């Protein structure tokens, strides 16, 4: 699948352009969830680490390095800050399920609040995990 940096960027999360095209036709919340997840995962020094001295950067394989997204975090990311509609848990969760090149880990505890949420990691960082939530 073709991928590219966002226009004008020299570093940052890589976006799969065909996947983005398909998601925008499928669902605007899924499109926003995909972009948000890719951006939130790009944390140099935490989730992006050198594989070995002098080697290119790779993904951290430690799920704890990736942010936990509570239901409210996911609602804001998928539907926007100005969204005032009452959203069901299923409607919110569906925006983040089966995103291209990402794996959703459910039932993770948010260390900030103690709430249960999702971790969304790059599939490349989870070679030994099942990729279906």
PDB file of N, CA, C and O in Angstrom, residues 19-64:
ATOM      1  N   UNK A  19      -5.668   4.131   1.729  1.00  0.00           N
ATOM      2  CA  UNK A  19      -6.518   3.838   2.889  1.00  0.00           C
ATOM      3  C   UNK A  19      -7.289   5.083   3.297  1.00  0.00           C
ATOM      4  O   UNK A  19      -8.478   5.016   3.607  1.00  0.00           O
ATOM      5  N   UNK A  20      -6.624   6.218   3.279  1.00  0.00           N
ATOM      6  CA  UNK A  20      -7.280   7.471   3.636  1.00  0.00           C
ATOM      7  C   UNK A  20      -8.405   7.780   2.655  1.00  0.00           C
ATOM      8  O   UNK A  20      -9.498   8.189   3.048  1.00  0.00           O
ATOM      9  N   UNK A  21      -8.149   7.569   1.370  1.00  0.00           N
ATOM     10  CA  UNK A  21      -9.193   7.768   0.359  1.00  0.00           C
ATOM     11  C   UNK A  21     -10.385   6.867   0.623  1.00  0.00           C
ATOM     12  O   UNK A  21     -11.531   7.305   0.570  1.00  0.00           O
ATOM     13  N   UNK A  22     -10.129   5.607   0.908  1.00  0.00           N
ATOM     14  CA  UNK A  22     -11.217   4.651   1.141  1.00  0.00           C
ATOM     15  C   UNK A  22     -11.995   5.008   2.409  1.00  0.00           C
ATOM     16  O   UNK A  22     -13.223   4.930   2.431  1.00  0.00           O
ATOM     17  N   UNK A  23     -11.296   5.412   3.460  1.00  0.00           N
ATOM     18  CA  UNK A  23     -11.969   5.754   4.713  1.00  0.00           C
ATOM     19  C   UNK A  23     -12.830   7.001   4.575  1.00  0.00           C
ATOM     20  O   UNK A  23     -13.895   7.095   5.182  1.00  0.00           O
ATOM     21  N   UNK A  24     -12.385   7.974   3.776  1.00  0.00           N
ATOM     22  CA  UNK A  24     -13.175   9.200   3.647  1.00  0.00           C
ATOM     23  C   UNK A  24     -14.489   8.924   2.935  1.00  0.00           C
ATOM     24  O   UNK A  24     -15.495   9.574   3.200  1.00  0.00           O
ATOM     25  N   UNK A  25     -14.497   7.944   2.029  1.00  0.00           N
ATOM     26  CA  UNK A  25     -15.727   7.568   1.355  1.00  0.00           C
ATOM     27  C   UNK A  25     -16.600   6.752   2.299  1.00  0.00           C
ATOM     28  O   UNK A  25     -17.816   6.908   2.344  1.00  0.00           O
ATOM     29  N   UNK A  26     -15.969   5.896   3.086  1.00  0.00           N
ATOM     30  CA  UNK A  26     -16.687   5.005   3.994  1.00  0.00           C
ATOM     31  C   UNK A  26     -17.319   5.771   5.155  1.00  0.00           C
ATOM     32  O   UNK A  26     -18.476   5.565   5.492  1.00  0.00           O
ATOM     33  N   UNK A  27     -16.528   6.644   5.801  1.00  0.00           N
ATOM     34  CA  UNK A  27     -17.019   7.280   7.019  1.00  0.00           C
ATOM     35  C   UNK A  27     -16.086   8.412   7.437  1.00  0.00           C
ATOM     36  O   UNK A  27     -14.890   8.196   7.616  1.00  0.00           O
ATOM     37  N   UNK A  28     -16.636   9.596   7.622  1.00  0.00           N
ATOM     38  CA  UNK A  28     -15.828  10.726   8.085  1.00  0.00           C
ATOM     39  C   UNK A  28     -15.259  10.468   9.485  1.00  0.00           C
ATOM     40  O   UNK A  28     -14.084  10.773   9.724  1.00  0.00           O
ATOM     41  N   UNK A  29     -16.038   9.890  10.439  1.00  0.00           N
ATOM     42  CA  UNK A  29     -15.433   9.609  11.748  1.00  0.00           C
ATOM     43  C   UNK A  29     -14.261   8.621  11.664  1.00  0.00           C
ATOM     44  O   UNK A  29     -13.261   8.777  12.371  1.00  0.00           O
ATOM     45  N   UNK A  30     -14.346   7.610  10.802  1.00  0.00           N
ATOM     46  CA  UNK A  30     -13.236   6.657  10.651  1.00  0.00           C
ATOM     47  C   UNK A  30     -12.023   7.355  10.032  1.00  0.00           C
ATOM     48  O   UNK A  30     -10.889   7.079  10.395  1.00  0.00           O
ATOM     49  N   UNK A  31     -12.242   8.252   9.110  1.00  0.00           N
ATOM     50  CA  UNK A  31     -11.162   9.017   8.477  1.00  0.00           C
ATOM     51  C   UNK A  31     -10.445   9.831   9.559  1.00  0.00           C
ATOM     52  O   UNK A  31      -9.222   9.822   9.650  1.00  0.00           O
ATOM     53  N   UNK A  32     -11.213  10.538  10.401  1.00  0.00           N
ATOM     54  CA  UNK A  32     -10.609  11.328  11.479  1.00  0.00           C
ATOM     55  C   UNK A  32      -9.922  10.428  12.506  1.00  0.00           C
ATOM     56  O   UNK A  32      -8.853  10.756  13.017  1.00  0.00           O
ATOM     57  N   UNK A  33     -10.530   9.279  12.820  1.00  0.00           N
ATOM     58  CA  UNK A  33      -9.931   8.339  13.779  1.00  0.00           C
ATOM     59  C   UNK A  33      -8.589   7.823  13.257  1.00  0.00           C
ATOM     60  O   UNK A  33      -7.629   7.692  14.024  1.00  0.00           O
ATOM     61  N   UNK A  34      -8.520   7.530  11.969  1.00  0.00           N
ATOM     62  CA  UNK A  34      -7.279   7.036  11.369  1.00  0.00           C
ATOM     63  C   UNK A  34      -6.177   8.096  11.467  1.00  0.00           C
ATOM     64  O   UNK A  34      -5.063   7.815  11.916  1.00  0.00           O
ATOM     65  N   UNK A  35      -6.490   9.321  11.062  1.00  0.00           N
ATOM     66  CA  UNK A  35      -5.484  10.388  11.120  1.00  0.00           C
ATOM     67  C   UNK A  35      -5.045  10.656  12.562  1.00  0.00           C
ATOM     68  O   UNK A  35      -3.858  10.810  12.837  1.00  0.00           O
ATOM     69  N   UNK A  36      -6.001  10.700  13.478  1.00  0.00           N
ATOM     70  CA  UNK A  36      -5.673  10.956  14.878  1.00  0.00           C
ATOM     71  C   UNK A  36      -4.803   9.840  15.446  1.00  0.00           C
ATOM     72  O   UNK A  36      -3.817  10.105  16.145  1.00  0.00           O
ATOM     73  N   UNK A  37      -5.146   8.602  15.141  1.00  0.00           N
ATOM     74  CA  UNK A  37      -4.380   7.468  15.665  1.00  0.00           C
ATOM     75  C   UNK A  37      -2.957   7.477  15.141  1.00  0.00           C
ATOM     76  O   UNK A  37      -2.004   7.237  15.897  1.00  0.00           O
ATOM     77  N   UNK A  38      -2.790   7.758  13.856  1.00  0.00           N
ATOM     78  CA  UNK A  38      -1.435   7.815  13.300  1.00  0.00           C
ATOM     79  C   UNK A  38      -0.629   8.930  13.963  1.00  0.00           C
ATOM     80  O   UNK A  38       0.533   8.753  14.302  1.00  0.00           O
ATOM     81  N   UNK A  39      -1.252  10.088  14.166  1.00  0.00           N
ATOM     82  CA  UNK A  39      -0.546  11.221  14.773  1.00  0.00           C
ATOM     83  C   UNK A  39      -0.216  10.972  16.243  1.00  0.00           C
ATOM     84  O   UNK A  39       0.880  11.292  16.693  1.00  0.00           O
ATOM     85  N   UNK A  40      -1.162  10.406  16.993  1.00  0.00           N
ATOM     86  CA  UNK A  40      -0.926  10.153  18.416  1.00  0.00           C
ATOM     87  C   UNK A  40       0.149   9.096  18.649  1.00  0.00           C
ATOM     88  O   UNK A  40       0.807   9.100  19.686  1.00  0.00           O
ATOM     89  N   UNK A  41       0.319   8.192  17.691  1.00  0.00           N
ATOM     90  CA  UNK A  41       1.323   7.141  17.840  1.00  0.00           C
ATOM     91  C   UNK A  41       2.734   7.609  17.518  1.00  0.00           C
ATOM     92  O   UNK A  41       3.690   6.931  17.850  1.00  0.00           O
ATOM     93  N   UNK A  42       2.882   8.733  16.876  1.00  0.00           N
ATOM     94  CA  UNK A  42       4.196   9.200  16.442  1.00  0.00           C
ATOM     95  C   UNK A  42       4.829  10.029  17.555  1.00  0.00           C
ATOM     96  O   UNK A  42       4.715  11.239  17.604  1.00  0.00           O
ATOM     97  N   UNK A  43       5.478   9.358  18.491  1.00  0.00           N
ATOM     98  CA  UNK A  43       6.120  10.018  19.624  1.00  0.00           C
ATOM     99  C   UNK A  43       7.615   9.706  19.594  1.00  0.00           C
ATOM    100  O   UNK A  43       8.050   8.689  20.147  1.00  0.00           O
ATOM    101  N   UNK A  44       8.419  10.557  18.938  1.00  0.00           N
ATOM    102  CA  UNK A  44       9.852  10.288  18.862  1.00  0.00           C
ATOM    103  C   UNK A  44      10.451  10.104  20.253  1.00  0.00           C
ATOM    104  O   UNK A  44      10.167  10.859  21.175  1.00  0.00           O
ATOM    105  N   UNK A  45      11.256   9.054  20.386  1.00  0.00           N
ATOM    106  CA  UNK A  45      11.900   8.742  21.655  1.00  0.00           C
ATOM    107  C   UNK A  45      11.056   7.852  22.546  1.00  0.00           C
ATOM    108  O   UNK A  45      11.567   7.259  23.486  1.00  0.00           O
ATOM    109  N   UNK A  46       9.751   7.769  22.293  1.00  0.00           N
ATOM    110  CA  UNK A  46       8.885   6.917  23.104  1.00  0.00           C
ATOM    111  C   UNK A  46       8.351   5.766  22.254  1.00  0.00           C
ATOM    112  O   UNK A  46       8.601   4.608  22.539  1.00  0.00           O
ATOM    113  N   UNK A  47       7.587   6.069  21.225  1.00  0.00           N
ATOM    114  CA  UNK A  47       7.075   5.006  20.354  1.00  0.00           C
ATOM    115  C   UNK A  47       7.968   4.813  19.133  1.00  0.00           C
ATOM    116  O   UNK A  47       7.967   3.755  18.535  1.00  0.00           O
ATOM    117  N   UNK A  48       8.707   5.837  18.754  1.00  0.00           N
ATOM    118  CA  UNK A  48       9.659   5.752  17.636  1.00  0.00           C
ATOM    119  C   UNK A  48      11.054   5.747  18.227  1.00  0.00           C
ATOM    120  O   UNK A  48      11.488   6.732  18.825  1.00  0.00           O
ATOM    121  N   UNK A  49      11.745   4.603  18.080  1.00  0.00           N
ATOM    122  CA  UNK A  49      13.064   4.437  18.700  1.00  0.00           C
ATOM    123  C   UNK A  49      14.037   3.873  17.681  1.00  0.00           C
ATOM    124  O   UNK A  49      13.643   3.123  16.794  1.00  0.00           O
ATOM    125  N   UNK A  50      15.327   4.165  17.869  1.00  0.00           N
ATOM    126  CA  UNK A  50      16.303   3.528  16.983  1.00  0.00           C
ATOM    127  C   UNK A  50      16.287   2.018  17.215  1.00  0.00           C
ATOM    128  O   UNK A  50      16.247   1.563  18.350  1.00  0.00           O
ATOM    129  N   UNK A  51      16.273   1.265  16.127  1.00  0.00           N
ATOM    130  CA  UNK A  51      16.278  -0.199  16.242  1.00  0.00           C
ATOM    131  C   UNK A  51      17.613  -0.673  16.811  1.00  0.00           C
ATOM    132  O   UNK A  51      17.670  -1.595  17.597  1.00  0.00           O
ATOM    133  N   UNK A  52      18.704  -0.049  16.410  1.00  0.00           N
ATOM    134  CA  UNK A  52      20.049  -0.338  16.905  1.00  0.00           C
ATOM    135  C   UNK A  52      20.894   0.898  16.634  1.00  0.00           C
ATOM    136  O   UNK A  52      20.491   1.775  15.879  1.00  0.00           O
ATOM    137  N   UNK A  53      22.049   0.963  17.257  1.00  0.00           N
ATOM    138  CA  UNK A  53      22.894   2.142  17.069  1.00  0.00           C
ATOM    139  C   UNK A  53      23.169   2.365  15.582  1.00  0.00           C
ATOM    140  O   UNK A  53      23.653   1.469  14.897  1.00  0.00           O
ATOM    141  N   UNK A  54      22.824   3.542  15.114  1.00  0.00           N
ATOM    142  CA  UNK A  54      23.032   3.891  13.709  1.00  0.00           C
ATOM    143  C   UNK A  54      21.969   3.345  12.766  1.00  0.00           C
ATOM    144  O   UNK A  54      21.997   3.618  11.585  1.00  0.00           O
ATOM    145  N   UNK A  55      21.020   2.566  13.290  1.00  0.00           N
ATOM    146  CA  UNK A  55      19.967   1.982  12.446  1.00  0.00           C
ATOM    147  C   UNK A  55      18.782   2.945  12.356  1.00  0.00           C
ATOM    148  O   UNK A  55      18.642   3.848  13.176  1.00  0.00           O
ATOM    149  N   UNK A  56      17.922   2.755  11.377  1.00  0.00           N
ATOM    150  CA  UNK A  56      16.740   3.610  11.283  1.00  0.00           C
ATOM    151  C   UNK A  56      15.793   3.378  12.458  1.00  0.00           C
ATOM    152  O   UNK A  56      15.874   2.369  13.149  1.00  0.00           O
ATOM    153  N   UNK A  57      14.905   4.329  12.649  1.00  0.00           N
ATOM    154  CA  UNK A  57      13.944   4.229  13.748  1.00  0.00           C
ATOM    155  C   UNK A  57      12.903   3.162  13.453  1.00  0.00           C
ATOM    156  O   UNK A  57      12.551   2.900  12.312  1.00  0.00           O
ATOM    157  N   UNK A  58      12.402   2.547  14.509  1.00  0.00           N
ATOM    158  CA  UNK A  58      11.340   1.562  14.407  1.00  0.00           C
ATOM    159  C   UNK A  58      10.324   1.802  15.511  1.00  0.00           C
ATOM    160  O   UNK A  58      10.500   2.671  16.361  1.00  0.00           O
ATOM    161  N   UNK A  59       9.265   1.031  15.501  1.00  0.00           N
ATOM    162  CA  UNK A  59       8.204   1.179  16.494  1.00  0.00           C
ATOM    163  C   UNK A  59       8.561   0.470  17.796  1.00  0.00           C
ATOM    164  O   UNK A  59       9.154  -0.601  17.777  1.00  0.00           O
ATOM    165  N   UNK A  60       8.165   1.048  18.903  1.00  0.00           N
ATOM    166  CA  UNK A  60       8.275   0.378  20.201  1.00  0.00           C
ATOM    167  C   UNK A  60       7.286  -0.790  20.191  1.00  0.00           C
ATOM    168  O   UNK A  60       6.163  -0.659  19.718  1.00  0.00           O
ATOM    169  N   UNK A  61       7.693  -1.908  20.744  1.00  0.00           N
ATOM    170  CA  UNK A  61       6.815  -3.082  20.834  1.00  0.00           C
ATOM    171  C   UNK A  61       6.137  -3.166  22.203  1.00  0.00           C
ATOM    172  O   UNK A  61       5.433  -4.125  22.478  1.00  0.00           O
ATOM    173  N   UNK A  62       6.342  -2.155  23.036  1.00  0.00           N
ATOM    174  CA  UNK A  62       5.754  -2.124  24.370  1.00  0.00           C
ATOM    175  C   UNK A  62       4.415  -1.369  24.322  1.00  0.00           C
ATOM    176  O   UNK A  62       4.410  -0.157  24.118  1.00  0.00           O
ATOM    177  N   UNK A  63       3.287  -2.049  24.518  1.00  0.00           N
ATOM    178  CA  UNK A  63       1.995  -1.365  24.465  1.00  0.00           C
ATOM    179  C   UNK A  63       1.888  -0.188  25.439  1.00  0.00           C
ATOM    180  O   UNK A  63       1.191   0.786  25.162  1.00  0.00           O
ATOM    181  N   UNK A  64       2.596  -0.248  26.573  1.00  0.00           N
ATOM    182  CA  UNK A  64       2.517   0.834  27.553  1.00  0.00           C
ATOM    183  C   UNK A  64       3.072   2.154  27.021  1.00  0.00           C
ATOM    184  O   UNK A  64       2.789   3.212  27.591  1.00  0.00           O
TER     185      UNK A  64
END
